[in-house]
Amino acid sequence: MQTDRKRESLLRNSGVQTIIGSLLCIAIGLLIGYVVLLIINPAGAGGAIAAILKNYFYYPSHVAVLKYLGTTLVKASALLVCSLSVLFAWKVGLFNIGVAGQYVIGAGASLYCALGLNMPWYVCLIATMVCAALVGGISGALKAYFNVNEVISCIMLNWIGLYAVNMLLNTVKEQSTPYTKSLSNANSSALLPNMGLDKIFSNNEFVTVGILFAVLAAIIVWVLLDRTKFGFELKATGLNKHAARYCGMREKRNIILAMMISGALAGLGAAVLFLCGIEQWMVQMTSIPSMGFNGIAAAFLGGSHPIGAIFSSYFIQHITSGGSYVDKAMYSAQISDLISAFIIYLCGFVFFFKGWLGRLLDKRDEKRAAAQEKGGKAQ
């Protein structure tokens, strides 16, 4: 009996419920993906799903495994910071769908400061976060003073940001390609320092302190939201801004600050990726990069918790990168994106699962209490 009660108390823990729900989403998403692979070509379905899950373990060489693990971690760190941006706003009652646009602004600011103004990496990093924070602050101000829904303002700013960045970075692109200049050739001082991390991952030059910045950001967000007075005020404002105002909190300031911090995190995600030199911006881009939108999935798959987002971000990037090892003669490399999309779609059911499990445990407690009451009367 005591074992059953311990199991029940464990199942009532919000963190445990989130982990179980997230694992179910992953398992169901992979199962649906496997069924799709079977429909396309049954002969290679098992190998394809194995290649996606293996990712860099596809290589027999230990050196190659470490090198491509480093590349996956670099991209996962950018995704992590974008997911932190989403969940920070979500925790304070705001849905920042503008993370994608703020990420774009961050990319534009970091690359222009590096290539157009020849600034060192730390100045580029600060400028990136400030510019993205200001864009987030615009949506926050519209919400605070004019009650404009942040989803609407963010979507419009996403597209404004994309084309503004394209025009800005057109001044620092290579002459023969639509891509911006390489940081390593144009301004190596703008590259984030490696601090020896590249040696750990088989001299992977793209592995920088950006990975540490991302993990540190997750810890700071967790402490800020759950362990500080400022975080309590932000969450209280999100739950009920009228009650927050009645308690003496400056609800308008809190809304704007929350969106600015969320925007700064999105900008940091762009800096982590573009200031390591692993990617260049294409100035003819007509669609918003998926990194910001994938951050929404990583945030919810991680249970809207900063520490959970570390693991969910890595997993999503792991299977996304794993798609490049699928047999191209049988399947498209985008099959991993499809499987990711299934998992992303199922992420929304984590909250439903937690609610369902809570109701199931409540009913079990009611039945147990009723049985004990009947037993007491019988005696």
mmCIF file of C-alpha atoms in Angstrom, residues 42-362:
data_model
loop_
_atom_site.group_PDB
_atom_site.id
_atom_site.type_symbol
_atom_site.label_atom_id
_atom_site.label_comp_id
_atom_site.label_asym_id
_atom_site.label_seq_id
_atom_site.Cartn_x
_atom_site.Cartn_y
_atom_site.Cartn_z
ATOM 1 C CA PRO A 42 8.986 -0.517 -46.750
ATOM 2 C CA ALA A 43 12.414 -1.940 -47.604
ATOM 3 C CA GLY A 44 14.399 0.876 -46.038
ATOM 4 C CA ALA A 45 12.072 2.054 -43.259
ATOM 5 C CA GLY A 46 14.007 0.408 -40.422
ATOM 6 C CA GLY A 47 17.358 1.673 -41.653
ATOM 7 C CA ALA A 48 16.023 5.191 -42.186
ATOM 8 C CA ILE A 49 14.551 5.556 -38.717
ATOM 9 C CA ALA A 50 17.771 4.108 -37.265
ATOM 10 C CA ALA A 51 19.886 6.616 -39.246
ATOM 11 C CA ILE A 52 17.780 9.523 -37.987
ATOM 12 C CA LEU A 53 18.170 8.389 -34.377
ATOM 13 C CA LYS A 54 21.882 7.617 -34.764
ATOM 14 C CA ASN A 55 22.826 10.978 -36.329
ATOM 15 C CA TYR A 56 26.595 11.355 -35.837
ATOM 16 C CA PHE A 57 26.907 7.794 -34.514
ATOM 17 C CA TYR A 58 26.565 6.854 -38.173
ATOM 18 C CA TYR A 59 30.351 7.320 -38.490
ATOM 19 C CA PRO A 60 32.589 4.429 -37.410
ATOM 20 C CA SER A 61 35.422 6.821 -36.526
ATOM 21 C CA HIS A 62 35.478 8.196 -32.979
ATOM 22 C CA VAL A 63 37.065 11.414 -34.271
ATOM 23 C CA ALA A 64 34.223 11.967 -36.747
ATOM 24 C CA VAL A 65 31.605 11.189 -34.081
ATOM 25 C CA LEU A 66 33.022 13.861 -31.772
ATOM 26 C CA LYS A 67 33.298 16.400 -34.577
ATOM 27 C CA TYR A 68 29.702 16.054 -35.705
ATOM 28 C CA LEU A 69 28.505 15.869 -32.106
ATOM 29 C CA GLY A 70 30.042 19.318 -31.728
ATOM 30 C CA THR A 71 28.172 20.600 -34.774
ATOM 31 C CA THR A 72 24.894 19.241 -33.395
ATOM 32 C CA LEU A 73 25.558 20.911 -30.034
ATOM 33 C CA VAL A 74 26.248 24.265 -31.723
ATOM 34 C CA LYS A 75 22.899 24.213 -33.514
ATOM 35 C CA ALA A 76 21.115 22.817 -30.473
ATOM 36 C CA SER A 77 22.479 25.663 -28.329
ATOM 37 C CA ALA A 78 20.921 28.246 -30.681
ATOM 38 C CA LEU A 79 17.637 26.321 -30.545
ATOM 39 C CA LEU A 80 17.869 26.182 -26.750
ATOM 40 C CA VAL A 81 18.140 29.955 -26.377
ATOM 41 C CA CYS A 82 15.192 30.437 -28.767
ATOM 42 C CA SER A 83 13.149 28.006 -26.665
ATOM 43 C CA LEU A 84 14.109 29.972 -23.537
ATOM 44 C CA SER A 85 12.811 33.091 -25.267
ATOM 45 C CA VAL A 86 9.459 31.409 -25.898
ATOM 46 C CA LEU A 87 9.049 29.939 -22.427
ATOM 47 C CA PHE A 88 10.124 33.141 -20.658
ATOM 48 C CA ALA A 89 7.295 35.049 -22.316
ATOM 49 C CA TRP A 90 4.919 32.118 -21.791
ATOM 50 C CA LYS A 91 5.651 32.014 -18.067
ATOM 51 C CA VAL A 92 4.542 35.627 -17.782
ATOM 52 C CA GLY A 93 1.328 35.073 -19.741
ATOM 53 C CA LEU A 94 2.556 36.158 -23.195
ATOM 54 C CA PHE A 95 2.865 34.137 -26.404
ATOM 55 C CA ASN A 96 5.934 35.500 -28.149
ATOM 56 C CA ILE A 97 5.496 34.080 -31.639
ATOM 57 C CA GLY A 98 7.859 36.868 -32.691
ATOM 58 C CA VAL A 99 10.886 34.887 -31.510
ATOM 59 C CA ALA A 100 11.551 34.038 -35.167
ATOM 60 C CA GLY A 101 11.583 37.719 -36.138
ATOM 61 C CA GLN A 102 13.670 38.708 -33.133
ATOM 62 C CA TYR A 103 16.098 35.924 -34.074
ATOM 63 C CA VAL A 104 16.287 37.424 -37.589
ATOM 64 C CA ILE A 105 16.965 40.891 -36.164
ATOM 65 C CA GLY A 106 19.671 39.369 -33.989
ATOM 66 C CA ALA A 107 21.260 37.698 -37.003
ATOM 67 C CA GLY A 108 21.206 40.981 -38.929
ATOM 68 C CA ALA A 109 22.663 42.978 -36.036
ATOM 69 C CA SER A 110 25.428 40.469 -35.302
ATOM 70 C CA LEU A 111 26.529 40.105 -38.925
ATOM 71 C CA TYR A 112 26.364 43.811 -39.746
ATOM 72 C CA CYS A 113 28.337 44.746 -36.638
ATOM 73 C CA ALA A 114 30.884 42.069 -37.519
ATOM 74 C CA LEU A 115 31.144 42.609 -41.277
ATOM 75 C CA GLY A 116 30.014 46.195 -41.786
ATOM 76 C CA LEU A 117 31.470 47.826 -38.674
ATOM 77 C CA ASN A 118 34.345 45.372 -37.976
ATOM 78 C CA MET A 119 33.498 45.103 -34.291
ATOM 79 C CA PRO A 120 34.877 42.381 -31.952
ATOM 80 C CA TRP A 121 32.662 39.481 -30.862
ATOM 81 C CA TYR A 122 31.670 40.863 -27.458
ATOM 82 C CA VAL A 123 30.411 44.135 -28.983
ATOM 83 C CA CYS A 124 28.539 42.188 -31.664
ATOM 84 C CA LEU A 125 26.991 39.988 -28.975
ATOM 85 C CA ILE A 126 25.777 42.932 -26.893
ATOM 86 C CA ALA A 127 24.482 44.810 -29.959
ATOM 87 C CA THR A 128 22.617 41.685 -31.088
ATOM 88 C CA MET A 129 20.802 41.273 -27.791
ATOM 89 C CA VAL A 130 19.992 44.985 -27.528
ATOM 90 C CA CYS A 131 18.529 45.191 -31.053
ATOM 91 C CA ALA A 132 16.424 42.052 -30.591
ATOM 92 C CA ALA A 133 15.279 43.296 -27.163
ATOM 93 C CA LEU A 134 14.115 46.595 -28.674
ATOM 94 C CA VAL A 135 12.031 44.747 -31.274
ATOM 95 C CA GLY A 136 10.517 42.600 -28.524
ATOM 96 C CA GLY A 137 9.880 45.768 -26.529
ATOM 97 C CA ILE A 138 7.803 47.197 -29.403
ATOM 98 C CA SER A 139 5.347 44.307 -29.123
ATOM 99 C CA GLY A 140 5.407 44.639 -25.351
ATOM 100 C CA ALA A 141 4.636 48.366 -25.483
ATOM 101 C CA LEU A 142 1.780 47.813 -27.939
ATOM 102 C CA LYS A 143 0.379 45.181 -25.592
ATOM 103 C CA ALA A 144 0.845 47.257 -22.435
ATOM 104 C CA TYR A 145 -0.460 50.624 -23.641
ATOM 105 C CA PHE A 146 -2.854 49.789 -26.498
ATOM 106 C CA ASN A 147 -3.840 46.198 -25.649
ATOM 107 C CA VAL A 148 -2.673 45.023 -29.086
ATOM 108 C CA ASN A 149 -2.453 41.231 -29.068
ATOM 109 C CA GLU A 150 1.230 40.280 -29.039
ATOM 110 C CA VAL A 151 0.651 37.505 -31.579
ATOM 111 C CA ILE A 152 -0.582 39.970 -34.198
ATOM 112 C CA SER A 153 2.145 42.559 -33.621
ATOM 113 C CA CYS A 154 4.855 39.882 -33.525
ATOM 114 C CA ILE A 155 3.775 38.269 -36.808
ATOM 115 C CA MET A 156 3.867 41.630 -38.591
ATOM 116 C CA LEU A 157 7.260 42.474 -37.084
ATOM 117 C CA ASN A 158 8.599 39.083 -38.201
ATOM 118 C CA TRP A 159 8.205 40.014 -41.866
ATOM 119 C CA ILE A 160 9.306 43.603 -41.400
ATOM 120 C CA GLY A 161 12.433 42.309 -39.708
ATOM 121 C CA LEU A 162 13.177 39.750 -42.428
ATOM 122 C CA TYR A 163 13.158 42.202 -45.335
ATOM 123 C CA ALA A 164 14.900 44.924 -43.321
ATOM 124 C CA VAL A 165 17.724 42.505 -42.497
ATOM 125 C CA ASN A 166 17.945 41.386 -46.137
ATOM 126 C CA MET A 167 18.417 44.987 -47.244
ATOM 127 C CA LEU A 168 20.934 45.725 -44.487
ATOM 128 C CA LEU A 169 23.060 42.626 -45.074
ATOM 129 C CA ASN A 170 23.009 43.143 -48.832
ATOM 130 C CA THR A 171 25.750 45.707 -48.153
ATOM 131 C CA VAL A 172 28.061 43.057 -46.674
ATOM 132 C CA LYS A 173 27.444 40.115 -48.983
ATOM 133 C CA GLU A 174 29.917 38.352 -51.214
ATOM 134 C CA GLN A 175 30.037 39.648 -54.787
ATOM 135 C CA SER A 176 29.556 36.286 -56.490
ATOM 136 C CA THR A 177 26.970 34.725 -54.141
ATOM 137 C CA PRO A 178 23.811 35.813 -52.316
ATOM 138 C CA TYR A 179 25.455 35.010 -48.962
ATOM 139 C CA THR A 180 27.145 37.353 -46.507
ATOM 140 C CA LYS A 181 30.928 37.331 -46.273
ATOM 141 C CA SER A 182 32.655 34.675 -44.217
ATOM 142 C CA LEU A 183 33.527 35.895 -40.731
ATOM 143 C CA SER A 184 36.771 33.936 -40.658
ATOM 144 C CA ASN A 185 37.985 35.806 -43.749
ATOM 145 C CA ALA A 186 36.427 39.247 -43.270
ATOM 146 C CA ASN A 187 36.692 39.766 -39.496
ATOM 147 C CA SER A 188 37.998 36.872 -37.422
ATOM 148 C CA SER A 189 37.816 39.012 -34.238
ATOM 149 C CA ALA A 190 34.022 38.764 -34.474
ATOM 150 C CA LEU A 191 34.125 34.991 -34.031
ATOM 151 C CA LEU A 192 33.181 33.735 -30.576
ATOM 152 C CA PRO A 193 36.229 32.347 -28.745
ATOM 153 C CA ASN A 194 36.696 28.571 -28.578
ATOM 154 C CA MET A 195 38.404 28.499 -25.154
ATOM 155 C CA GLY A 196 39.680 24.996 -25.918
ATOM 156 C CA LEU A 197 36.246 23.516 -26.553
ATOM 157 C CA ASP A 198 37.118 22.872 -30.198
ATOM 158 C CA LYS A 199 39.891 20.501 -29.060
ATOM 159 C CA ILE A 200 37.366 18.364 -27.183
ATOM 160 C CA PHE A 201 35.322 17.910 -30.353
ATOM 161 C CA SER A 202 38.091 16.860 -32.751
ATOM 162 C CA ASN A 203 39.198 20.416 -33.586
ATOM 163 C CA ASN A 204 35.706 21.468 -34.658
ATOM 164 C CA GLU A 205 36.281 25.203 -35.156
ATOM 165 C CA PHE A 206 32.569 25.984 -34.820
ATOM 166 C CA VAL A 207 32.381 24.805 -31.205
ATOM 167 C CA THR A 208 32.664 27.987 -29.134
ATOM 168 C CA VAL A 209 31.664 29.457 -25.799
ATOM 169 C CA GLY A 210 28.239 29.969 -27.361
ATOM 170 C CA ILE A 211 27.314 26.507 -26.061
ATOM 171 C CA LEU A 212 28.225 27.569 -22.529
ATOM 172 C CA PHE A 213 26.313 30.837 -22.950
ATOM 173 C CA ALA A 214 23.181 28.880 -23.911
ATOM 174 C CA VAL A 215 23.343 26.564 -20.886
ATOM 175 C CA LEU A 216 24.143 29.519 -18.602
ATOM 176 C CA ALA A 217 21.134 31.371 -20.039
ATOM 177 C CA ALA A 218 18.897 28.405 -19.140
ATOM 178 C CA ILE A 219 20.135 28.438 -15.544
ATOM 179 C CA ILE A 220 19.736 32.226 -15.261
ATOM 180 C CA VAL A 221 16.175 32.103 -16.630
ATOM 181 C CA TRP A 222 15.276 29.327 -14.195
ATOM 182 C CA VAL A 223 16.667 31.241 -11.213
ATOM 183 C CA LEU A 224 15.153 34.534 -12.371
ATOM 184 C CA LEU A 225 11.646 33.159 -12.804
ATOM 185 C CA ASP A 226 11.484 30.802 -9.826
ATOM 186 C CA ARG A 227 13.843 32.269 -7.245
ATOM 187 C CA THR A 228 13.561 36.061 -7.428
ATOM 188 C CA LYS A 229 11.063 38.739 -6.505
ATOM 189 C CA PHE A 230 11.293 40.161 -10.035
ATOM 190 C CA GLY A 231 10.351 36.788 -11.516
ATOM 191 C CA PHE A 232 7.391 36.508 -9.137
ATOM 192 C CA GLU A 233 6.173 39.947 -10.197
ATOM 193 C CA LEU A 234 6.460 39.019 -13.876
ATOM 194 C CA LYS A 235 4.480 35.807 -13.414
ATOM 195 C CA ALA A 236 1.901 37.557 -11.238
ATOM 196 C CA THR A 237 1.415 40.184 -13.954
ATOM 197 C CA GLY A 238 0.958 37.445 -16.520
ATOM 198 C CA LEU A 239 -1.640 35.653 -14.420
ATOM 199 C CA ASN A 240 -3.715 38.778 -13.734
ATOM 200 C CA LYS A 241 -2.414 42.222 -14.591
ATOM 201 C CA HIS A 242 -5.319 43.930 -12.806
ATOM 202 C CA ALA A 243 -4.573 42.096 -9.552
ATOM 203 C CA ALA A 244 -0.876 42.897 -10.025
ATOM 204 C CA ARG A 245 -1.698 46.588 -10.377
ATOM 205 C CA TYR A 246 -3.888 46.415 -7.247
ATOM 206 C CA CYS A 247 -0.916 44.933 -5.344
ATOM 207 C CA GLY A 248 1.261 47.859 -6.373
ATOM 208 C CA MET A 249 3.115 46.182 -9.235
ATOM 209 C CA ARG A 250 3.854 48.177 -12.388
ATOM 210 C CA GLU A 251 2.113 45.865 -14.811
ATOM 211 C CA LYS A 252 2.856 47.882 -17.964
ATOM 212 C CA ARG A 253 6.558 47.981 -17.181
ATOM 213 C CA ASN A 254 6.559 44.254 -16.431
ATOM 214 C CA ILE A 255 4.925 43.366 -19.759
ATOM 215 C CA ILE A 256 7.420 45.465 -21.715
ATOM 216 C CA LEU A 257 10.389 44.111 -19.744
ATOM 217 C CA ALA A 258 9.215 40.524 -20.222
ATOM 218 C CA MET A 259 9.048 40.962 -23.991
ATOM 219 C CA MET A 260 12.396 42.737 -24.060
ATOM 220 C CA ILE A 261 14.098 39.937 -22.117
ATOM 221 C CA SER A 262 12.416 37.388 -24.377
ATOM 222 C CA GLY A 263 13.654 39.291 -27.424
ATOM 223 C CA ALA A 264 17.186 39.534 -26.021
ATOM 224 C CA LEU A 265 17.247 35.753 -25.594
ATOM 225 C CA ALA A 266 16.147 35.269 -29.208
ATOM 226 C CA GLY A 267 18.945 37.609 -30.281
ATOM 227 C CA LEU A 268 21.431 35.605 -28.229
ATOM 228 C CA GLY A 269 20.301 32.496 -30.116
ATOM 229 C CA ALA A 270 21.188 34.173 -33.409
ATOM 230 C CA ALA A 271 24.552 35.340 -32.093
ATOM 231 C CA VAL A 272 25.433 31.856 -30.832
ATOM 232 C CA LEU A 273 24.890 30.455 -34.327
ATOM 233 C CA PHE A 274 26.119 33.182 -36.668
ATOM 234 C CA LEU A 275 29.097 34.415 -34.644
ATOM 235 C CA CYS A 276 30.643 30.953 -34.622
ATOM 236 C CA GLY A 277 30.911 31.046 -38.419
ATOM 237 C CA ILE A 278 28.931 27.884 -39.065
ATOM 238 C CA GLU A 279 26.326 29.687 -41.192
ATOM 239 C CA GLN A 280 26.097 32.682 -43.509
ATOM 240 C CA TRP A 281 22.950 34.724 -44.159
ATOM 241 C CA MET A 282 21.357 34.549 -47.601
ATOM 242 C CA VAL A 283 20.169 38.064 -48.456
ATOM 243 C CA GLN A 284 17.565 36.777 -50.928
ATOM 244 C CA MET A 285 15.738 34.822 -48.244
ATOM 245 C CA THR A 286 11.958 35.020 -48.605
ATOM 246 C CA SER A 287 10.950 32.820 -45.681
ATOM 247 C CA ILE A 288 11.580 33.280 -41.984
ATOM 248 C CA PRO A 289 14.165 30.811 -40.577
ATOM 249 C CA SER A 290 12.575 27.929 -38.723
ATOM 250 C CA MET A 291 14.857 28.232 -35.692
ATOM 251 C CA GLY A 292 12.521 30.617 -33.868
ATOM 252 C CA PHE A 293 9.437 28.518 -34.589
ATOM 253 C CA ASN A 294 11.226 25.316 -33.551
ATOM 254 C CA GLY A 295 11.952 27.079 -30.283
ATOM 255 C CA ILE A 296 8.217 26.961 -29.550
ATOM 256 C CA ALA A 297 8.250 23.178 -29.910
ATOM 257 C CA ALA A 298 11.393 22.777 -27.807
ATOM 258 C CA ALA A 299 9.890 24.942 -25.060
ATOM 259 C CA PHE A 300 6.680 22.911 -24.822
ATOM 260 C CA LEU A 301 8.375 19.528 -25.278
ATOM 261 C CA GLY A 302 10.576 20.484 -22.322
ATOM 262 C CA GLY A 303 7.511 21.216 -20.221
ATOM 263 C CA SER A 304 8.035 24.993 -20.343
ATOM 264 C CA HIS A 305 10.924 24.562 -17.931
ATOM 265 C CA PRO A 306 14.386 26.011 -18.658
ATOM 266 C CA ILE A 307 16.216 22.833 -17.649
ATOM 267 C CA GLY A 308 13.799 20.639 -19.604
ATOM 268 C CA ALA A 309 14.380 22.864 -22.634
ATOM 269 C CA ILE A 310 18.065 21.879 -22.639
ATOM 270 C CA PHE A 311 17.182 18.239 -23.306
ATOM 271 C CA SER A 312 14.261 18.875 -25.661
ATOM 272 C CA SER A 313 16.320 21.300 -27.775
ATOM 273 C CA TYR A 314 19.102 18.790 -28.139
ATOM 274 C CA PHE A 315 16.692 15.999 -29.083
ATOM 275 C CA ILE A 316 14.906 18.033 -31.769
ATOM 276 C CA GLN A 317 18.227 19.124 -33.281
ATOM 277 C CA HIS A 318 19.565 15.570 -33.037
ATOM 278 C CA ILE A 319 16.833 14.034 -35.174
ATOM 279 C CA THR A 320 16.787 17.037 -37.517
ATOM 280 C CA SER A 321 20.512 16.594 -38.207
ATOM 281 C CA GLY A 322 20.013 12.836 -38.437
ATOM 282 C CA GLY A 323 17.914 13.310 -41.567
ATOM 283 C CA SER A 324 21.053 13.994 -43.594
ATOM 284 C CA TYR A 325 22.122 10.345 -43.119
ATOM 285 C CA VAL A 326 18.960 8.844 -44.609
ATOM 286 C CA ASP A 327 19.430 6.942 -47.877
ATOM 287 C CA LYS A 328 18.658 9.643 -50.477
ATOM 288 C CA ALA A 329 17.862 7.019 -53.101
ATOM 289 C CA MET A 330 14.842 5.961 -51.031
ATOM 290 C CA TYR A 331 13.822 9.005 -49.005
ATOM 291 C CA SER A 332 14.180 12.757 -48.963
ATOM 292 C CA ALA A 333 16.454 14.268 -46.314
ATOM 293 C CA GLN A 334 13.435 16.281 -45.154
ATOM 294 C CA ILE A 335 11.892 13.112 -43.736
ATOM 295 C CA SER A 336 13.508 13.987 -40.389
ATOM 296 C CA ASP A 337 11.772 17.375 -40.529
ATOM 297 C CA LEU A 338 8.482 15.543 -41.044
ATOM 298 C CA ILE A 339 9.088 13.351 -37.999
ATOM 299 C CA SER A 340 10.098 16.452 -36.013
ATOM 300 C CA ALA A 341 6.856 18.081 -37.139
ATOM 301 C CA PHE A 342 4.834 15.131 -35.808
ATOM 302 C CA ILE A 343 6.588 15.382 -32.451
ATOM 303 C CA ILE A 344 6.145 19.150 -32.441
ATOM 304 C CA TYR A 345 2.439 18.775 -33.177
ATOM 305 C CA LEU A 346 2.084 16.281 -30.336
ATOM 306 C CA CYS A 347 3.876 18.614 -27.894
ATOM 307 C CA GLY A 348 0.604 20.421 -27.273
ATOM 308 C CA PHE A 349 -0.797 17.212 -25.811
ATOM 309 C CA VAL A 350 1.706 17.249 -22.928
ATOM 310 C CA PHE A 351 -0.589 19.657 -21.083
ATOM 311 C CA PHE A 352 -3.659 17.532 -21.878
ATOM 312 C CA PHE A 353 -1.828 14.449 -20.634
ATOM 313 C CA LYS A 354 -0.936 16.156 -17.358
ATOM 314 C CA GLY A 355 -4.560 17.221 -16.884
ATOM 315 C CA TRP A 356 -5.845 13.731 -17.736
ATOM 316 C CA LEU A 357 -3.393 12.059 -15.362
ATOM 317 C CA GLY A 358 -4.346 14.480 -12.577
ATOM 318 C CA ARG A 359 -8.050 13.716 -13.029
ATOM 319 C CA LEU A 360 -7.343 9.963 -13.127
ATOM 320 C CA LEU A 361 -5.435 10.136 -9.845
ATOM 321 C CA ASP A 362 -8.201 12.256 -8.269
#
